[in-house]
Short mmCIF file of C-alpha atoms and ligand atoms in Angstrom, two decimals:
data_model
loop_
_atom_site.label_atom_id
_atom_site.label_comp_id
_atom_site.label_asym_id
_atom_site.label_seq_id
_atom_site.Cartn_x
_atom_site.Cartn_y
_atom_site.Cartn_z
CA MET A 13 -6.77 -3.09 -24.80
CA LYS A 14 -8.06 -6.39 -26.29
CA ARG A 15 -11.07 -7.86 -24.28
CA GLU A 16 -9.32 -11.23 -23.90
CA ILE A 17 -6.32 -9.62 -22.21
CA VAL A 18 -8.58 -7.70 -19.78
CA GLU A 19 -10.37 -10.84 -18.93
CA GLU A 20 -7.19 -12.72 -18.33
CA LEU A 21 -5.98 -9.86 -16.09
CA LYS A 22 -9.38 -9.94 -14.15
CA GLY A 23 -8.62 -13.80 -13.76
CA ILE A 24 -5.38 -12.94 -12.07
CA VAL A 25 -6.31 -9.98 -9.78
CA GLY A 26 -10.04 -10.31 -9.49
CA GLU A 27 -12.60 -8.17 -11.49
CA GLN A 28 -12.91 -5.53 -8.72
CA HIS A 29 -9.11 -4.84 -9.07
CA VAL A 30 -9.14 -3.93 -12.80
CA CYS A 31 -10.23 -0.67 -14.21
CA THR A 32 -11.09 0.16 -17.86
CA SER A 33 -13.38 3.13 -17.85
CA TYR A 34 -12.22 6.21 -19.50
CA GLU A 35 -12.43 8.24 -16.44
CA ASP A 36 -10.44 5.79 -14.42
CA LEU A 37 -7.81 5.50 -16.99
CA TYR A 38 -7.27 9.19 -17.51
CA CYS A 39 -6.09 9.44 -13.99
CA TYR A 40 -3.04 7.36 -14.97
CA THR A 41 -1.88 9.70 -17.90
CA TYR A 42 0.00 11.99 -15.68
CA ASP A 43 2.28 12.07 -12.57
CA SER A 44 3.75 14.86 -10.64
CA SER A 45 5.92 15.85 -13.55
CA SER A 46 5.17 18.33 -16.42
CA VAL A 47 5.72 15.48 -18.92
CA GLU A 48 2.77 15.71 -21.36
CA VAL A 49 1.10 12.57 -22.69
CA ASP A 50 -0.39 12.55 -26.28
CA LEU A 51 -3.83 11.26 -25.14
CA LYS A 52 -4.47 9.66 -28.62
CA LYS A 53 -1.29 7.86 -28.67
CA ASP A 54 -0.51 7.14 -25.09
CA PHE A 55 -3.69 6.46 -23.26
CA PRO A 56 -3.57 3.44 -21.00
CA GLY A 57 -5.30 0.30 -22.00
CA VAL A 58 -6.04 -1.02 -18.49
CA VAL A 59 -5.25 -0.44 -14.84
CA VAL A 60 -4.58 -3.34 -12.43
CA PHE A 61 -4.10 -3.53 -8.69
CA PRO A 62 -2.24 -6.61 -7.82
CA ALA A 63 -1.81 -7.80 -4.20
CA SER A 64 1.07 -10.08 -4.39
CA ALA A 65 4.35 -10.97 -6.15
CA GLU A 66 2.72 -14.11 -7.60
CA GLU A 67 -0.05 -12.01 -9.17
CA ILE A 68 2.54 -9.57 -10.48
CA SER A 69 4.45 -12.42 -12.02
CA ALA A 70 1.41 -13.62 -13.78
CA ILE A 71 0.68 -10.23 -15.18
CA LEU A 72 4.28 -9.71 -16.38
CA LYS A 73 4.33 -13.19 -18.03
CA LEU A 74 1.14 -12.14 -19.92
CA ALA A 75 2.44 -8.76 -20.85
CA ASN A 76 5.62 -10.30 -21.95
CA ARG A 77 3.99 -13.02 -24.05
CA GLU A 78 1.82 -10.30 -25.75
CA LYS A 79 4.43 -7.55 -25.69
CA ILE A 80 2.40 -5.07 -23.96
CA PRO A 81 4.03 -2.25 -22.05
CA VAL A 82 3.77 -2.29 -18.39
CA ILE A 83 4.08 0.88 -16.14
CA PRO A 84 4.55 0.20 -12.42
CA ARG A 85 3.22 2.85 -10.24
CA GLY A 86 3.24 3.72 -6.62
CA ALA A 87 1.69 7.09 -5.64
CA GLY A 88 2.72 8.73 -9.02
CA SER A 89 4.43 11.54 -7.21
CA ASN A 90 7.62 11.35 -9.19
CA VAL A 91 8.66 14.50 -10.98
CA SER A 92 10.67 13.02 -13.92
CA GLY A 93 7.66 11.49 -15.89
CA GLY A 94 8.55 7.87 -14.90
CA SER A 95 4.97 6.67 -14.38
CA VAL A 96 3.02 8.36 -17.06
CA SER A 97 1.21 5.95 -19.53
CA VAL A 98 2.30 4.80 -23.02
CA GLY A 99 0.10 3.49 -25.66
CA ASP A 100 -2.45 0.89 -24.66
CA CYS A 101 -0.22 -0.18 -21.62
CA ILE A 102 -1.03 -1.98 -18.37
CA VAL A 103 -0.68 0.49 -15.60
CA MET A 104 0.39 -1.64 -12.54
CA VAL A 105 -0.57 0.13 -9.26
CA LEU A 106 1.19 -1.26 -6.17
CA GLN A 107 -0.72 0.32 -3.48
CA ARG A 108 -2.48 -2.90 -2.37
CA LEU A 109 1.04 -4.32 -1.23
CA ASN A 110 0.73 -2.18 1.76
CA ARG A 111 2.00 -4.35 4.80
CA ILE A 112 4.77 -3.64 7.17
CA LEU A 113 5.75 -7.41 7.32
CA GLU A 114 8.40 -7.14 10.17
CA ILE A 115 10.37 -4.80 12.38
CA ASP A 116 13.21 -6.68 13.75
CA THR A 117 14.55 -4.81 16.68
CA LYS A 118 17.52 -7.24 17.30
CA ASN A 119 18.96 -6.79 13.91
CA LEU A 120 17.72 -3.22 13.31
CA VAL A 121 15.98 -4.02 10.03
CA ALA A 122 12.32 -3.77 8.71
CA VAL A 123 10.68 -5.62 6.02
CA VAL A 124 7.93 -3.96 4.10
CA GLU A 125 5.87 -4.51 0.91
CA ALA A 126 6.44 -1.95 -1.93
CA GLY A 127 3.20 -0.11 -1.49
CA VAL A 128 3.88 1.03 2.15
CA ILE A 129 3.90 4.76 2.64
CA THR A 130 7.33 6.00 3.77
CA ALA A 131 5.87 8.00 6.59
CA GLN A 132 3.99 5.10 7.98
CA LEU A 133 7.09 3.03 8.21
CA GLN A 134 8.85 5.90 9.95
CA GLN A 135 6.17 6.22 12.45
CA GLU A 136 6.03 2.63 13.28
CA VAL A 137 9.84 2.26 13.84
CA GLU A 138 9.99 5.48 15.89
CA LYS A 139 7.32 4.05 18.28
CA LEU A 140 10.18 1.37 18.93
CA GLY A 141 12.93 3.93 19.31
CA LEU A 142 14.29 3.17 15.85
CA PHE A 143 14.84 5.45 12.99
CA TYR A 144 14.45 5.23 9.11
CA PRO A 145 16.18 8.39 7.96
CA PRO A 146 15.22 8.82 4.10
CA ASP A 147 12.76 11.72 4.15
CA PRO A 148 11.76 12.91 0.69
CA ALA A 149 9.36 15.88 1.01
CA SER A 150 6.64 13.62 -0.36
CA LEU A 151 6.96 11.04 2.53
CA ALA A 152 3.37 11.47 3.61
CA TYR A 153 2.14 9.95 0.33
CA SER A 154 4.92 8.33 -1.75
CA THR A 155 5.55 4.56 -1.44
CA MET A 156 8.56 2.62 -0.42
CA GLY A 157 8.65 0.93 -3.76
CA GLY A 158 8.68 4.23 -5.52
CA ASN A 159 11.40 5.44 -3.14
CA VAL A 160 13.49 2.49 -3.85
CA ALA A 161 12.89 2.69 -7.63
CA GLU A 162 13.96 6.44 -7.72
CA CYS A 163 16.47 6.09 -4.93
CA ALA A 164 14.70 9.10 -3.24
CA GLY A 165 16.64 11.39 -1.03
CA GLY A 166 15.57 14.20 1.20
CA PRO A 167 16.72 16.87 3.56
CA ARG A 168 18.39 14.42 6.00
CA GLY A 169 20.56 13.16 3.04
CA VAL A 170 23.46 15.46 4.08
CA LYS A 171 24.16 13.27 7.27
CA TYR A 172 22.39 10.14 6.51
CA GLY A 173 22.55 9.54 2.81
CA VAL A 174 19.55 8.43 0.59
CA THR A 175 17.21 5.49 0.10
CA ARG A 176 20.14 3.45 -1.54
CA ASP A 177 22.11 3.53 1.74
CA TYR A 178 19.40 1.78 3.68
CA VAL A 179 18.25 -1.00 1.17
CA LEU A 180 19.64 -4.26 2.30
CA GLY A 181 17.64 -6.74 0.13
CA LEU A 182 14.73 -6.83 -2.28
CA GLU A 183 12.15 -9.20 -3.74
CA VAL A 184 11.77 -8.27 -7.36
CA VAL A 185 9.61 -9.63 -10.21
CA LEU A 186 11.52 -9.71 -13.38
CA PRO A 187 9.80 -8.29 -16.65
CA THR A 188 9.69 -12.03 -17.90
CA GLY A 189 7.86 -12.93 -14.68
CA GLU A 190 10.46 -14.75 -12.53
CA ILE A 191 10.50 -13.73 -8.79
CA ILE A 192 13.99 -13.14 -7.37
CA ASN A 193 15.56 -12.26 -4.07
CA THR A 194 18.59 -9.99 -3.80
CA GLY A 195 20.79 -9.09 -0.87
CA GLY A 196 19.35 -10.02 2.50
CA ARG A 197 19.13 -8.79 6.03
CA THR A 198 22.96 -8.85 6.95
CA MET A 199 24.95 -5.73 7.21
CA LYS A 200 27.69 -7.28 5.06
CA ASN A 201 26.98 -9.19 1.89
CA VAL A 202 29.31 -9.74 -1.13
CA THR A 203 27.82 -12.82 -2.61
CA GLY A 204 27.56 -12.24 -6.26
CA TYR A 205 26.97 -8.95 -8.07
CA ASN A 206 25.30 -6.23 -6.04
CA MET A 207 21.76 -6.72 -7.63
CA THR A 208 20.14 -4.81 -4.80
CA GLN A 209 21.84 -1.59 -5.79
CA LEU A 210 21.17 -2.22 -9.57
CA PHE A 211 17.39 -2.37 -8.84
CA THR A 212 17.63 0.54 -6.48
CA GLY A 213 17.23 3.69 -8.68
CA CYS A 214 16.35 1.64 -11.79
CA GLU A 215 13.14 3.64 -12.27
CA GLY A 216 11.11 0.55 -12.79
CA THR A 217 12.87 -0.40 -15.93
CA LEU A 218 14.38 -3.69 -14.64
CA GLY A 219 11.75 -5.24 -12.49
CA VAL A 220 8.91 -4.71 -10.19
CA ILE A 221 9.87 -4.43 -6.58
CA THR A 222 7.56 -6.01 -4.26
CA LYS A 223 9.30 -6.56 -0.94
CA ILE A 224 12.05 -4.43 0.60
CA THR A 225 14.47 -5.05 3.62
CA VAL A 226 15.78 -1.76 5.06
CA LYS A 227 18.27 -1.00 7.64
CA LEU A 228 17.32 0.94 10.70
CA LEU A 229 19.24 3.23 13.01
CA PRO A 230 18.72 3.91 16.62
CA LEU A 231 16.60 7.11 17.05
CA PRO A 232 18.77 10.15 17.79
CA GLU A 233 18.49 11.26 21.32
CA GLY A 234 17.52 14.90 20.39
CA LYS A 235 17.49 17.38 17.52
CA LYS A 236 17.56 21.24 17.22
CA THR A 237 16.38 23.30 14.27
CA MET A 238 17.73 26.80 13.41
CA MET A 239 17.33 29.22 10.60
CA ALA A 240 20.00 31.62 9.36
CA VAL A 241 18.93 34.65 7.34
CA PHE A 242 21.14 36.22 4.58
CA SER A 243 20.62 39.50 2.66
CA GLU A 244 22.46 37.83 -0.26
CA ILE A 245 22.11 34.43 -1.63
CA GLU A 246 25.84 34.27 -2.46
CA GLN A 247 26.56 34.53 1.27
CA ALA A 248 24.19 31.73 2.08
CA SER A 249 25.61 29.42 -0.71
CA GLU A 250 29.23 30.30 0.72
CA ALA A 251 28.01 29.37 4.28
CA VAL A 252 26.84 25.91 3.11
CA SER A 253 30.36 25.25 1.57
CA GLU A 254 32.00 26.59 4.79
CA ILE A 255 29.88 24.52 7.10
CA ILE A 256 30.79 21.44 5.16
CA ALA A 257 34.52 22.32 4.77
CA GLY A 258 34.58 22.83 8.54
CA GLY A 259 33.79 19.19 9.17
CA ILE A 260 30.37 19.94 10.58
CA ILE A 261 27.85 17.47 9.25
CA PRO A 262 24.40 18.85 10.21
CA THR A 263 21.38 16.49 9.63
CA THR A 264 19.76 18.81 7.19
CA LEU A 265 21.16 22.06 5.43
CA GLU A 266 18.34 23.46 3.19
CA LEU A 267 18.58 26.72 1.09
CA MET A 268 15.51 28.78 0.24
CA ASP A 269 15.74 31.82 -2.03
CA ASN A 270 13.58 34.97 -1.76
CA LEU A 271 10.95 33.58 -4.20
CA PHE A 272 10.29 30.60 -2.06
CA ILE A 273 10.51 32.58 1.24
CA ARG A 274 7.81 35.01 0.17
CA ASN A 275 5.56 32.55 -1.19
CA VAL A 276 5.88 30.02 1.59
CA GLU A 277 5.30 32.78 4.15
CA GLU A 278 2.16 33.91 2.32
CA TYR A 279 1.03 30.34 2.26
CA ALA A 280 2.04 28.99 5.63
CA HIS A 281 2.40 32.04 7.86
CA VAL A 282 5.36 30.74 9.99
CA GLY A 283 7.25 34.08 10.34
CA LEU A 284 9.89 33.79 7.65
CA PRO A 285 11.70 36.88 6.89
CA VAL A 286 10.27 38.11 3.51
CA ASP A 287 12.90 40.72 2.86
CA ALA A 288 15.74 38.14 2.99
CA ASP A 289 17.40 37.21 -0.25
CA ALA A 290 18.01 33.74 1.15
CA LEU A 291 17.83 31.56 4.20
CA LEU A 292 19.33 28.36 5.43
CA LEU A 293 17.08 25.91 7.45
CA ILE A 294 19.47 23.72 9.48
CA GLU A 295 18.90 20.70 11.76
CA VAL A 296 21.39 18.85 13.83
CA ASP A 297 20.67 15.69 15.79
CA GLY A 298 22.57 13.48 18.24
CA ASP A 299 23.48 13.29 21.91
CA LYS A 300 21.72 16.01 23.91
CA GLU A 301 25.03 17.51 25.06
CA ALA A 302 26.46 17.72 21.51
CA LEU A 303 23.55 19.67 20.03
CA ASP A 304 24.34 22.99 21.47
CA ARG A 305 27.96 22.61 20.43
CA GLN A 306 27.10 21.83 16.88
CA ILE A 307 24.48 24.78 16.72
CA GLY A 308 27.04 27.14 18.06
CA ARG A 309 29.67 26.23 15.47
CA ILE A 310 27.19 26.55 12.71
CA GLU A 311 26.09 29.87 13.98
CA GLU A 312 29.54 31.13 14.07
CA VAL A 313 30.09 30.17 10.32
CA CYS A 314 26.78 31.57 9.25
CA ARG A 315 27.61 34.94 11.02
CA SER A 316 31.15 35.10 9.64
CA GLN A 317 29.49 34.67 6.08
CA GLY A 318 27.26 37.68 6.83
CA ALA A 319 24.12 36.09 8.26
CA VAL A 320 22.04 39.07 9.64
CA GLN A 321 19.69 36.78 11.77
CA VAL A 322 20.11 33.32 13.45
CA ARG A 323 16.99 31.85 15.03
CA VAL A 324 17.15 28.64 16.83
CA ALA A 325 13.70 27.05 17.36
CA GLY A 326 12.71 27.37 20.91
CA ASP A 327 10.72 24.06 20.98
CA GLU A 328 9.61 21.15 18.97
CA LYS A 329 6.48 22.99 17.87
CA GLU A 330 8.39 25.91 16.52
CA ALA A 331 10.77 23.40 14.69
CA ALA A 332 7.93 21.51 13.23
CA GLU A 333 6.45 24.66 11.95
CA LEU A 334 9.64 25.59 10.07
CA TRP A 335 9.71 22.16 8.51
CA LYS A 336 6.20 22.26 7.61
CA ALA A 337 6.92 25.49 5.70
CA ARG A 338 9.69 23.73 3.80
CA ARG A 339 7.50 20.85 2.85
CA ALA A 340 4.95 23.25 1.79
CA SER A 341 7.28 25.02 -0.59
CA PHE A 342 6.28 23.43 -3.89
CA ALA A 343 2.51 23.98 -2.94
CA ALA A 344 3.22 27.51 -2.18
CA VAL A 345 4.73 28.38 -5.43
CA SER A 346 2.30 26.37 -7.54
CA ARG A 347 -0.17 29.19 -6.78
CA VAL A 348 2.17 31.66 -8.57
CA ARG A 349 2.24 29.92 -12.21
CA PRO A 350 0.31 26.93 -13.28
CA THR A 351 3.35 24.80 -14.34
CA ILE A 352 6.24 24.03 -11.99
CA ILE A 353 9.47 22.31 -13.40
CA GLY A 354 11.59 21.25 -10.46
CA GLU A 355 14.90 20.23 -11.72
CA ASP A 356 17.38 18.42 -9.39
CA ALA A 357 20.66 18.90 -11.15
CA THR A 358 23.36 18.35 -8.31
CA VAL A 359 26.87 19.65 -8.17
CA PRO A 360 29.85 18.95 -5.84
CA ARG A 361 29.22 21.03 -2.67
CA SER A 362 32.22 23.32 -3.25
CA ALA A 363 30.56 24.40 -6.48
CA ILE A 364 27.16 25.52 -5.00
CA PRO A 365 28.03 29.22 -5.00
CA GLU A 366 28.95 29.10 -8.63
CA MET A 367 26.00 27.04 -9.65
CA VAL A 368 23.58 29.51 -7.77
CA ARG A 369 25.15 32.33 -9.86
CA ARG A 370 24.90 30.36 -13.07
CA ILE A 371 21.12 29.60 -12.50
CA ARG A 372 20.40 33.22 -11.78
CA GLU A 373 22.20 34.21 -14.94
CA ILE A 374 20.23 31.71 -16.98
CA ALA A 375 17.00 32.93 -15.54
CA ALA A 376 17.82 36.53 -16.50
CA LYS A 377 19.16 35.46 -20.04
CA TYR A 378 15.78 33.71 -20.89
CA ARG A 379 13.49 36.09 -18.93
CA ILE A 380 12.10 33.28 -16.85
CA THR A 381 11.40 32.94 -13.16
CA ILE A 382 13.57 30.29 -11.43
CA GLY A 383 13.49 29.72 -7.72
CA ILE A 384 16.20 27.91 -5.61
CA LEU A 385 15.00 25.56 -2.97
CA GLY A 386 17.37 22.86 -2.31
CA HIS A 387 19.11 20.16 -0.25
CA ALA A 388 22.10 22.54 -0.43
CA GLY A 389 24.10 20.34 2.00
CA ASP A 390 24.36 17.62 -0.67
CA GLY A 391 24.65 19.83 -3.52
CA ASN A 392 21.13 19.19 -4.70
CA LEU A 393 19.81 22.79 -5.54
CA HIS A 394 16.38 22.12 -7.12
CA ALA A 395 16.34 25.09 -9.54
CA THR A 396 12.47 25.41 -9.79
CA ILE A 397 11.11 26.93 -13.11
CA LEU A 398 7.77 28.82 -12.53
CA THR A 399 6.07 28.88 -15.91
CA ASP A 400 2.89 28.10 -18.01
CA GLU A 401 2.97 25.16 -20.30
CA ARG A 402 0.16 26.82 -22.45
CA ASP A 403 2.43 29.54 -23.30
CA ARG A 404 4.36 28.04 -26.20
CA GLU A 405 6.71 30.91 -26.70
CA GLU A 406 7.75 30.89 -23.03
CA MET A 407 8.09 27.11 -22.99
CA ALA A 408 10.69 27.42 -25.91
CA ARG A 409 12.70 29.70 -23.71
CA VAL A 410 12.40 27.31 -20.63
CA GLU A 411 13.61 24.53 -22.59
CA LYS A 412 16.71 26.35 -23.63
CA ALA A 413 17.25 27.44 -19.90
CA VAL A 414 16.91 23.85 -18.86
CA ASP A 415 19.52 22.74 -21.42
CA GLU A 416 21.83 25.50 -20.09
CA ILE A 417 21.25 24.36 -16.39
CA PHE A 418 22.21 20.85 -17.37
CA MET A 419 25.28 21.89 -19.31
CA ALA A 420 26.34 24.09 -16.38
CA THR A 421 25.95 21.16 -13.88
CA LEU A 422 28.18 18.81 -16.01
CA GLU A 423 30.74 21.56 -16.40
CA LEU A 424 30.92 21.79 -12.77
CA GLN A 425 31.26 17.98 -12.41
CA GLY A 426 27.72 17.59 -11.26
CA THR A 427 24.99 15.11 -12.25
CA LEU A 428 21.71 15.43 -14.15
CA SER A 429 19.70 14.12 -11.17
CA GLY A 430 20.48 13.69 -7.53
CA GLU A 431 17.21 12.05 -6.54
CA HIS A 432 14.25 12.68 -8.93
CA GLY A 433 15.54 10.31 -11.63
CA ILE A 434 15.81 10.71 -15.59
CA GLY A 435 12.36 9.26 -16.28
CA ARG A 436 11.07 10.51 -19.63
CA ALA A 437 11.71 14.08 -18.74
CA LYS A 438 15.64 13.91 -19.04
CA SER A 439 16.18 10.90 -21.22
CA LYS A 440 17.54 13.03 -24.01
CA PHE A 441 20.48 14.29 -21.87
CA ILE A 442 21.61 10.90 -20.31
CA GLU A 443 24.32 10.25 -22.85
CA LEU A 444 25.94 13.67 -22.01
CA GLN A 445 26.67 12.25 -18.66
CA LEU A 446 27.13 8.49 -19.12
CA GLY A 447 28.96 8.74 -22.61
CA LYS A 448 28.24 6.47 -25.55
CA GLU A 449 29.83 3.51 -24.20
CA GLY A 450 28.59 3.90 -20.66
CA LEU A 451 25.05 4.32 -21.88
CA GLU A 452 25.41 1.17 -24.20
CA VAL A 453 26.51 -0.92 -21.17
CA GLN A 454 23.25 0.22 -19.31
CA ARG A 455 21.12 -0.57 -22.37
CA ARG A 456 22.57 -4.03 -22.49
CA ILE A 457 21.60 -4.70 -18.91
CA LYS A 458 18.08 -3.64 -19.77
CA GLN A 459 18.09 -5.80 -22.80
CA THR A 460 19.16 -8.76 -20.84
CA LEU A 461 16.50 -8.47 -18.14
CA ASP A 462 13.67 -7.11 -20.28
CA PRO A 463 14.18 -8.59 -23.86
CA ASN A 464 10.93 -7.24 -25.10
CA ASN A 465 11.24 -3.74 -23.44
CA ILE A 466 7.96 -4.15 -21.81
CA LEU A 467 8.79 -2.58 -18.49
CA ASN A 468 8.58 1.37 -18.49
CA PRO A 469 9.69 1.65 -22.09
CA GLY A 470 11.08 5.03 -22.91
CA VAL A 471 12.06 5.73 -19.32
CA MET A 472 15.73 6.70 -19.02
CA PHE A 473 16.74 5.56 -22.53
CA GLY A 474 14.00 7.50 -24.43
CA GLU A 475 12.22 6.46 -27.45
CA ALA A 476 15.08 4.54 -29.02
CA GLY A 477 14.82 2.00 -26.00
C1 LIG B 26 5.76 17.85 -3.50
C2 LIG B 26 6.84 16.80 -3.81
C3 LIG B 26 8.04 16.78 -3.13
C4 LIG B 26 8.79 15.84 -3.48
N1 LIG B 26 10.12 15.78 -2.76
C5 LIG B 26 11.11 14.88 -2.92
C6 LIG B 26 12.26 14.70 -2.32
O1 LIG B 26 12.42 15.59 -1.28
N2 LIG B 26 13.13 13.91 -2.68
C7 LIG B 26 12.95 12.92 -3.69
O2 LIG B 26 13.79 12.14 -3.86
N3 LIG B 26 11.79 13.02 -4.34
C8 LIG B 26 10.78 13.89 -4.04
N4 LIG B 26 9.72 13.88 -4.79
C9 LIG B 26 9.52 13.07 -5.86
C10 LIG B 26 8.86 11.63 -5.52
O3 LIG B 26 7.94 11.79 -4.48
C11 LIG B 26 9.74 10.49 -5.41
O4 LIG B 26 10.45 10.23 -6.64
C12 LIG B 26 9.16 9.26 -4.82
O5 LIG B 26 10.25 8.26 -4.65
C13 LIG B 26 8.18 8.52 -5.87
O6 LIG B 26 7.47 7.61 -5.12
P1 LIG B 26 5.97 7.08 -5.55
O7 LIG B 26 5.38 6.00 -4.80
O8 LIG B 26 5.12 8.31 -5.89
O9 LIG B 26 6.41 6.46 -7.06
P2 LIG B 26 5.81 6.71 -8.52
O10 LIG B 26 5.85 8.17 -8.82
O11 LIG B 26 4.51 6.10 -8.70
O12 LIG B 26 6.91 6.07 -9.33
C14 LIG B 26 8.14 6.29 -9.43
C15 LIG B 26 9.05 5.40 -10.47
O13 LIG B 26 9.28 4.33 -9.84
C16 LIG B 26 8.46 3.15 -10.61
N5 LIG B 26 7.93 2.38 -9.54
C17 LIG B 26 7.09 2.77 -8.59
N6 LIG B 26 6.86 1.65 -7.76
C18 LIG B 26 7.67 0.73 -8.15
C19 LIG B 26 7.89 -0.67 -7.65
N7 LIG B 26 7.32 -1.14 -6.76
N8 LIG B 26 8.88 -1.41 -8.38
C20 LIG B 26 9.40 -0.84 -9.58
N9 LIG B 26 9.21 0.42 -10.03
C21 LIG B 26 8.26 1.12 -9.31
C22 LIG B 26 7.52 3.89 -11.54
O14 LIG B 26 7.34 3.28 -12.57
C23 LIG B 26 8.19 5.23 -11.69
O15 LIG B 26 9.20 5.19 -12.84
C24 LIG B 26 8.72 14.86 -4.57
C25 LIG B 26 7.47 14.93 -5.21
C26 LIG B 26 6.48 15.89 -4.92
C27 LIG B 26 5.29 15.82 -5.62
#
């Protein structure tokens, strides 16, 4: 990065908030995906830590003038290669925008800066008897800005939806430096195009989100967690379809296959049944009287589909242990092979049994290990490939398997990504789902807002921009 540019950046954010050493810059060449960066070509030029929309605006005006790529970054926990560096770019880390600005208990909304950690917002609103439902497994470290940019989801998505369903308004700095506000704090709002939803899930390609207004709900009175154990994964996936078809909407409905069960148990020791082919982890919430009724109906469905054991957590501690085990799943399998590729292709819920069957066939065909750990209740199966990126021959087979998983997903009327985004990892597939014309419209939106393609170039649209 040219010295004059670095000096100008120091003038905007202060010298102590600019990094240029090799060691510091190296940390921004990767995120939680397995997308590899060519260190010679795609090493960052500088990392900046702005603290306000005004500073971000000044940085983007500078970058736009000089046509320097800018990579916005929250915690870097995305798994689609959305925040890895590109050649001589400015990495813009948003963690200093970390204030919860307001919790409005009368209107049930909260206003936060983009760098606020999701779990912090949840803890603060819960102290007031309120509830912010989106719960990505990364909630302890991912940022609200990153969650909005990816439209993150989580186990509670079955009943409560995803981040998109809670974002009422945004403050966004456009790639050309203008600061705009979208939406507001009303529950209804149809003034103009729905720009709030356009920026939600845009993967940082259209603007830098600086402030977020979210909808809150009253905290449910109670919740119960149960685990249903199956000797065949087909039975578990049929049970998922049957629960949904029966009109029961649990808060969460998670599927874990034997690979995950064994590894999570070895790692977290919470008493998971290591011989089971699959288990469902289910939570219901609501009025205390309704909880037992819901649990009873779900147990009936699970048993009718062949569940060999149904365990209802006796107290909050036991329930918390089960969820801790679920959240530790990726860490648990990371010990098995060094490279974990977590796909999040998502299918309509009635197609879950067929998709599970196809994933297993693909794993056998290409002789690779694929675990299934998913938000099955919303069709988001998370086929998880355990591999080693240093083994070129195996990686070639993995690549073919991934292609087939995506083809199977689209054949079953699913989507390439339910929550992890397209990023750089899946950009080559995007046209398959959107079609030529559909993709062209999205490119035109990008060109209109970011005429010099400075913001996250390559994300979603690939090298062609
Ligand atoms: C163990 C683990 C479990 C996970 N579980 C889930 C899960 O259950 N559900 C789920 O949806 N995801 C999950 N993820 C993925 C990840 O945590 C989410 O995508 C999360 O929303 C990313 O937040 P972040 O702050 O880390 O953003 P980053 O990874 O830093 O950025 C994500 C993308 O958004 C852009 N961006 C970041 N901040 C902004 C901003 N303020 N304005 C504009 N663009 C911005 C970046 O350029 C990038 O393209 C998981 C990841 C891990 C490692």
